[in-house]
Rosetta silent file (secondary structure, phi, psi, omega in degrees, C-alpha in Angstrom):
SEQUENCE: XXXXXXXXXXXXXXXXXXXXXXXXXXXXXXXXXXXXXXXXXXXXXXXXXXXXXXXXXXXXXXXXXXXXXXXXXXXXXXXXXXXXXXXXXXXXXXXXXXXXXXXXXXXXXXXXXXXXXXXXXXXXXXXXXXX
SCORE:     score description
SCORE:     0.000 S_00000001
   1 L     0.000  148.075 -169.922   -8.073   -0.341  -16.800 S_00000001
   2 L   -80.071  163.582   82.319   -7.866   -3.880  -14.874 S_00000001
   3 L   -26.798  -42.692 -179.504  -10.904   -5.262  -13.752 S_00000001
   4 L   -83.373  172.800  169.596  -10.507   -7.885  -11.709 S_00000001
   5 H   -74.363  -45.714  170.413   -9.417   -7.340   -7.527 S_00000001
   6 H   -78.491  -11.275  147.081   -6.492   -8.733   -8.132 S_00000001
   7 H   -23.181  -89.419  171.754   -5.719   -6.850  -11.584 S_00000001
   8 H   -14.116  -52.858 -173.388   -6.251   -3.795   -9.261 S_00000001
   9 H   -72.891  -43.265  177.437   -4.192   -4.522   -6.911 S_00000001
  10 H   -51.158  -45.550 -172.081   -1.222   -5.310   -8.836 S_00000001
  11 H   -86.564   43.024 -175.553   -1.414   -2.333  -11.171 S_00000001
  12 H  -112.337  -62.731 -154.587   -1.679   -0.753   -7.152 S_00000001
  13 H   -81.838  -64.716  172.175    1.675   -2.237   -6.116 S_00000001
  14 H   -30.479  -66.574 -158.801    3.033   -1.096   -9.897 S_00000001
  15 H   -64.592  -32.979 -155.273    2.106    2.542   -9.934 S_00000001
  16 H   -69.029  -74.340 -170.579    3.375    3.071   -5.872 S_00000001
  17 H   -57.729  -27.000  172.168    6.869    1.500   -7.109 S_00000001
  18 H   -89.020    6.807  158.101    7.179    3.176  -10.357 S_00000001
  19 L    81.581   15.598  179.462    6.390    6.446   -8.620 S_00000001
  20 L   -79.723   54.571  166.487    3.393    7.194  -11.231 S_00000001
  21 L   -46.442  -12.769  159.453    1.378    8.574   -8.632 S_00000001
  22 L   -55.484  -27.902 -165.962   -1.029   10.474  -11.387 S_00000001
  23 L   -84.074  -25.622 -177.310   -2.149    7.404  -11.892 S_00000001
  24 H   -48.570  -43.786  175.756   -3.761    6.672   -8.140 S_00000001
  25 H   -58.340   -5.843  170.860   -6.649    8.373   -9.233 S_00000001
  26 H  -100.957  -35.062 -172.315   -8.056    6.092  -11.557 S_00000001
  27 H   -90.302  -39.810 -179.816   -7.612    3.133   -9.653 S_00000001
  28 E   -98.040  138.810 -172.087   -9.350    4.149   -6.369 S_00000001
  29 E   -63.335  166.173 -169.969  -13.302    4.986   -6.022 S_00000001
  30 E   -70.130   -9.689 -178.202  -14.475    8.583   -4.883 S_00000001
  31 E  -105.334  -14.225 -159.645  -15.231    6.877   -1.431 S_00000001
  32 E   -51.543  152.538  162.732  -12.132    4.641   -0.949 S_00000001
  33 E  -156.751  166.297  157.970  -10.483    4.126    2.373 S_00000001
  34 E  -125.182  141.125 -172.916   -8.067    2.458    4.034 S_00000001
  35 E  -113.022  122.683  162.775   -7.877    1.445    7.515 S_00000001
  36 E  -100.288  107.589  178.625   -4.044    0.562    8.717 S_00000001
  37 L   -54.143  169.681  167.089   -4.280   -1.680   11.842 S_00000001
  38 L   -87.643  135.806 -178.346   -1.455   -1.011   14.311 S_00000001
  39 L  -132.105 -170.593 -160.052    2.516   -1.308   13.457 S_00000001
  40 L   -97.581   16.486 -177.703    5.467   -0.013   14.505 S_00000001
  41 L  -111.662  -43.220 -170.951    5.196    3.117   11.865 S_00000001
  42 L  -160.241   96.560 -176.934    1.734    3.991   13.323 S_00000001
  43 L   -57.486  -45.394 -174.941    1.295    2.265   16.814 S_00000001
  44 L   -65.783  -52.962 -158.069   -2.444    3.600   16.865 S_00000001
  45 L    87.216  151.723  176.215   -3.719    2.902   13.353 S_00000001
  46 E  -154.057  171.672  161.404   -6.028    4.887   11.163 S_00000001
  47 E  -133.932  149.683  179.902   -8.082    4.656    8.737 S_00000001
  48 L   -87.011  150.447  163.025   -7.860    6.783    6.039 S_00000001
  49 L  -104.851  158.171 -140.091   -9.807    9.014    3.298 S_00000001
  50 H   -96.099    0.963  138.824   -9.003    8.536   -0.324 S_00000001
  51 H   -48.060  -43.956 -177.781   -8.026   12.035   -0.052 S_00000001
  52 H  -106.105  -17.433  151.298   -5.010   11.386    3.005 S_00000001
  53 H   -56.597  -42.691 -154.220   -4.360    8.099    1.068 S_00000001
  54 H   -68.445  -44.289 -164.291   -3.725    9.900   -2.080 S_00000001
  55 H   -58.645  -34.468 -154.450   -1.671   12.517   -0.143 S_00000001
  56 H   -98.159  -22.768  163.036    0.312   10.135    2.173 S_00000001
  57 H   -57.643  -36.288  174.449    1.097    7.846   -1.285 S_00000001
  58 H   -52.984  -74.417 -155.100    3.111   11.479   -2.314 S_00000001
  59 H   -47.138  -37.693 -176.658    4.725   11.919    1.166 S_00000001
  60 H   -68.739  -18.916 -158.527    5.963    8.337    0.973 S_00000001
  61 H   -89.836  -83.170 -171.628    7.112    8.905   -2.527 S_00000001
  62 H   -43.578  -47.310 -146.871    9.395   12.239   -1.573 S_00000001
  63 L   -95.888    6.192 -160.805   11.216   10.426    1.568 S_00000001
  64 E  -136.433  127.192  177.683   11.626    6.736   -0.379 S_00000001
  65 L   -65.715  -41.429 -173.577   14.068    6.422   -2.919 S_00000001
  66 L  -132.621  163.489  153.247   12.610    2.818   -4.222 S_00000001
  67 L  -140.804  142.508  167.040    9.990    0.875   -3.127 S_00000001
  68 E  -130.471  136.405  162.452    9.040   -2.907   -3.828 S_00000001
  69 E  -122.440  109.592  176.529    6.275   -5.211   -3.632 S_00000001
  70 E   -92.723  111.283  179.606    6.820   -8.945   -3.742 S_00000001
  71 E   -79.718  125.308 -160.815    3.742  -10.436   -3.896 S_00000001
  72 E  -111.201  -58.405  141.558    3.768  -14.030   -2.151 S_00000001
  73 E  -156.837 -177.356 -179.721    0.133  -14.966   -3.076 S_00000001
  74 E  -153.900  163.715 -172.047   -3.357  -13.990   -3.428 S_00000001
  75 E  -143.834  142.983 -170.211   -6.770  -15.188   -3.484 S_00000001
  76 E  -109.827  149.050 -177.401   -9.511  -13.579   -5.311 S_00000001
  77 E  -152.574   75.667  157.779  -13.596  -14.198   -3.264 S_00000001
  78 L    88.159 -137.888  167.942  -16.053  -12.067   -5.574 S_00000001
  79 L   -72.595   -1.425 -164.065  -14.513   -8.434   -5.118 S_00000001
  80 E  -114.546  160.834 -177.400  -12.063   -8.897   -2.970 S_00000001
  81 E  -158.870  128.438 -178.028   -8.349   -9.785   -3.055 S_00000001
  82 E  -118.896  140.590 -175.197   -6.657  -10.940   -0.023 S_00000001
  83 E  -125.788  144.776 -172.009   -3.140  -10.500   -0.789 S_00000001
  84 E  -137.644  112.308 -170.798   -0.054  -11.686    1.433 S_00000001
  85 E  -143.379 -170.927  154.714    3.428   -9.759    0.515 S_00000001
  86 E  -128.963  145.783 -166.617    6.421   -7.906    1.307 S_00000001
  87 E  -114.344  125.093  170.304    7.297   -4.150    0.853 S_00000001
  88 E  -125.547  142.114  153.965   11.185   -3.088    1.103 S_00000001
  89 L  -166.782  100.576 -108.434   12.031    0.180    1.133 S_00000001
  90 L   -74.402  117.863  170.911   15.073    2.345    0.614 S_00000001
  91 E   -59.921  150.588  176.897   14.529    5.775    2.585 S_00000001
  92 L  -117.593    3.996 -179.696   16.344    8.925    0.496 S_00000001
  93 L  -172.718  144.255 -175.349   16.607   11.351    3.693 S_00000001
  94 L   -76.753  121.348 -149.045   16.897   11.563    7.060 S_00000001
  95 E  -142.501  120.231 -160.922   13.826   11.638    8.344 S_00000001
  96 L    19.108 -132.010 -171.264   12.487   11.583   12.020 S_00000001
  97 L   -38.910  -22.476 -153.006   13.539    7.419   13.164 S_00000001
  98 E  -107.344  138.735  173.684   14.966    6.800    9.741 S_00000001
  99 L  -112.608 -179.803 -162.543   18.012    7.707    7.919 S_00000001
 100 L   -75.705  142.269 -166.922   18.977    8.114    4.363 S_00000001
 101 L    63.332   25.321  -96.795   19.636    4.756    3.177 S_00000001
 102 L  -159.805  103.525  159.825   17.997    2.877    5.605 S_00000001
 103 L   -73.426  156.532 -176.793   16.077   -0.066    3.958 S_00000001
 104 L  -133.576  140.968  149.034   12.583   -0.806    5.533 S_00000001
 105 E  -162.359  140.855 -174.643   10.796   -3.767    5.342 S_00000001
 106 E  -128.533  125.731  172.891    7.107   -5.313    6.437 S_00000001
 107 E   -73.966  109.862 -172.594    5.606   -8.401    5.759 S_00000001
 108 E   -89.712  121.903  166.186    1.837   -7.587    4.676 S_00000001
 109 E  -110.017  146.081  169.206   -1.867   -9.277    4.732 S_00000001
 110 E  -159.310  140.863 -178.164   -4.097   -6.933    2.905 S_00000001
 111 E  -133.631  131.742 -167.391   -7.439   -7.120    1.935 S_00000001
 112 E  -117.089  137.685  172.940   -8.680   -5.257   -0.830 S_00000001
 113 E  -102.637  138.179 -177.834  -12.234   -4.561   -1.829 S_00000001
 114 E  -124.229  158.184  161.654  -13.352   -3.564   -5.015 S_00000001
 115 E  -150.523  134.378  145.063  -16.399   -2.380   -6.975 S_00000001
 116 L    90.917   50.842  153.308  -17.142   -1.159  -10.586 S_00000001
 117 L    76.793    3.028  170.086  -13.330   -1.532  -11.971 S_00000001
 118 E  -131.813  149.138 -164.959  -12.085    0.260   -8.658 S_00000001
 119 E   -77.396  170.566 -159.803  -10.384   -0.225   -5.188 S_00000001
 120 E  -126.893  -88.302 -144.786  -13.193    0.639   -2.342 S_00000001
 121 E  -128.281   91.894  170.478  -11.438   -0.275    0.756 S_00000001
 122 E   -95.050  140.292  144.790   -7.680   -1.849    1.590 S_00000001
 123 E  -126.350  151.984 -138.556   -7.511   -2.879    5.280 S_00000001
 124 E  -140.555  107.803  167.059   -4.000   -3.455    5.434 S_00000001
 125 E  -110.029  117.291 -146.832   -2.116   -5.142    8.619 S_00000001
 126 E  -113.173  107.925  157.235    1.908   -4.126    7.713 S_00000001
 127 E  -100.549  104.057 -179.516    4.467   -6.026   10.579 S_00000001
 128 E   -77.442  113.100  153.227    7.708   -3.785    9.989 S_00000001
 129 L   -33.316  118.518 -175.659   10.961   -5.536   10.606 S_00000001
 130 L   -20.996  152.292  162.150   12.911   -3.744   13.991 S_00000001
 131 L  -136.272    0.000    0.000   14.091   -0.566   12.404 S_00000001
């Protein structure tokens, strides 16, 4: 299991693209959340319970054929990993705004907190490209 925040994060951005979603459960603590500031996928924002994270990593998984994360850099402070990247992603069905083939993509700041070998916390501000 990684250790470090930025370990974490990576083998984060790994399991999401290689669709091992069994694996999410190791990497985030029984408390984790995330809070998503507002973007043009969810004008409001939320923050999440590691419960509607785990669930909403599935749902994205069913409508997106691929996903990527190109990591641009990161800086590690203690527990934390501030990370700065971009996410493309292919859609696989038409689905509300979005159609089947329909690449997505958002340029990402995320900051992740960790404790004890596990994520904590992501607050995650995602600016999505016009779709």
């Amino acid at each position: 299991m990684p250790n470090s925040p930025i370990e974490l994060t990576r083998r984060l951005y790994a399991v999401l693209e290689a669709g091992a979603l069994h694996e999410l459960d190791e990497l985030f603590s029984p408390d984790a959340t995330t809070v998503e500031r507002p973007n043009l996928v969810r004008p409001l924002g939320a923050t999440l319970t590691r419960a509607e994270i785990l669930a909403g990593a599935r749902s994205g998984a069913s409508v997106m054929v691929r996903q990527r994360y190109d990591v641009h850099s990161e800086i590690r402070d203690g527990d934390l990993a501030i990370v700065r990247l971009t996410w493309t992603g292919e859609v696989g069905r038409d689905i509300g705004p979005f159609r089947e083939g329909q690449v997505l993509t958002a340029h990402i700041a995320q900051f992740v907190e960790t404790r004890d070998g596990r994520i904590t916390k992501i607050e995650t501000f995602d600016c999505f490209e016009r779709f």
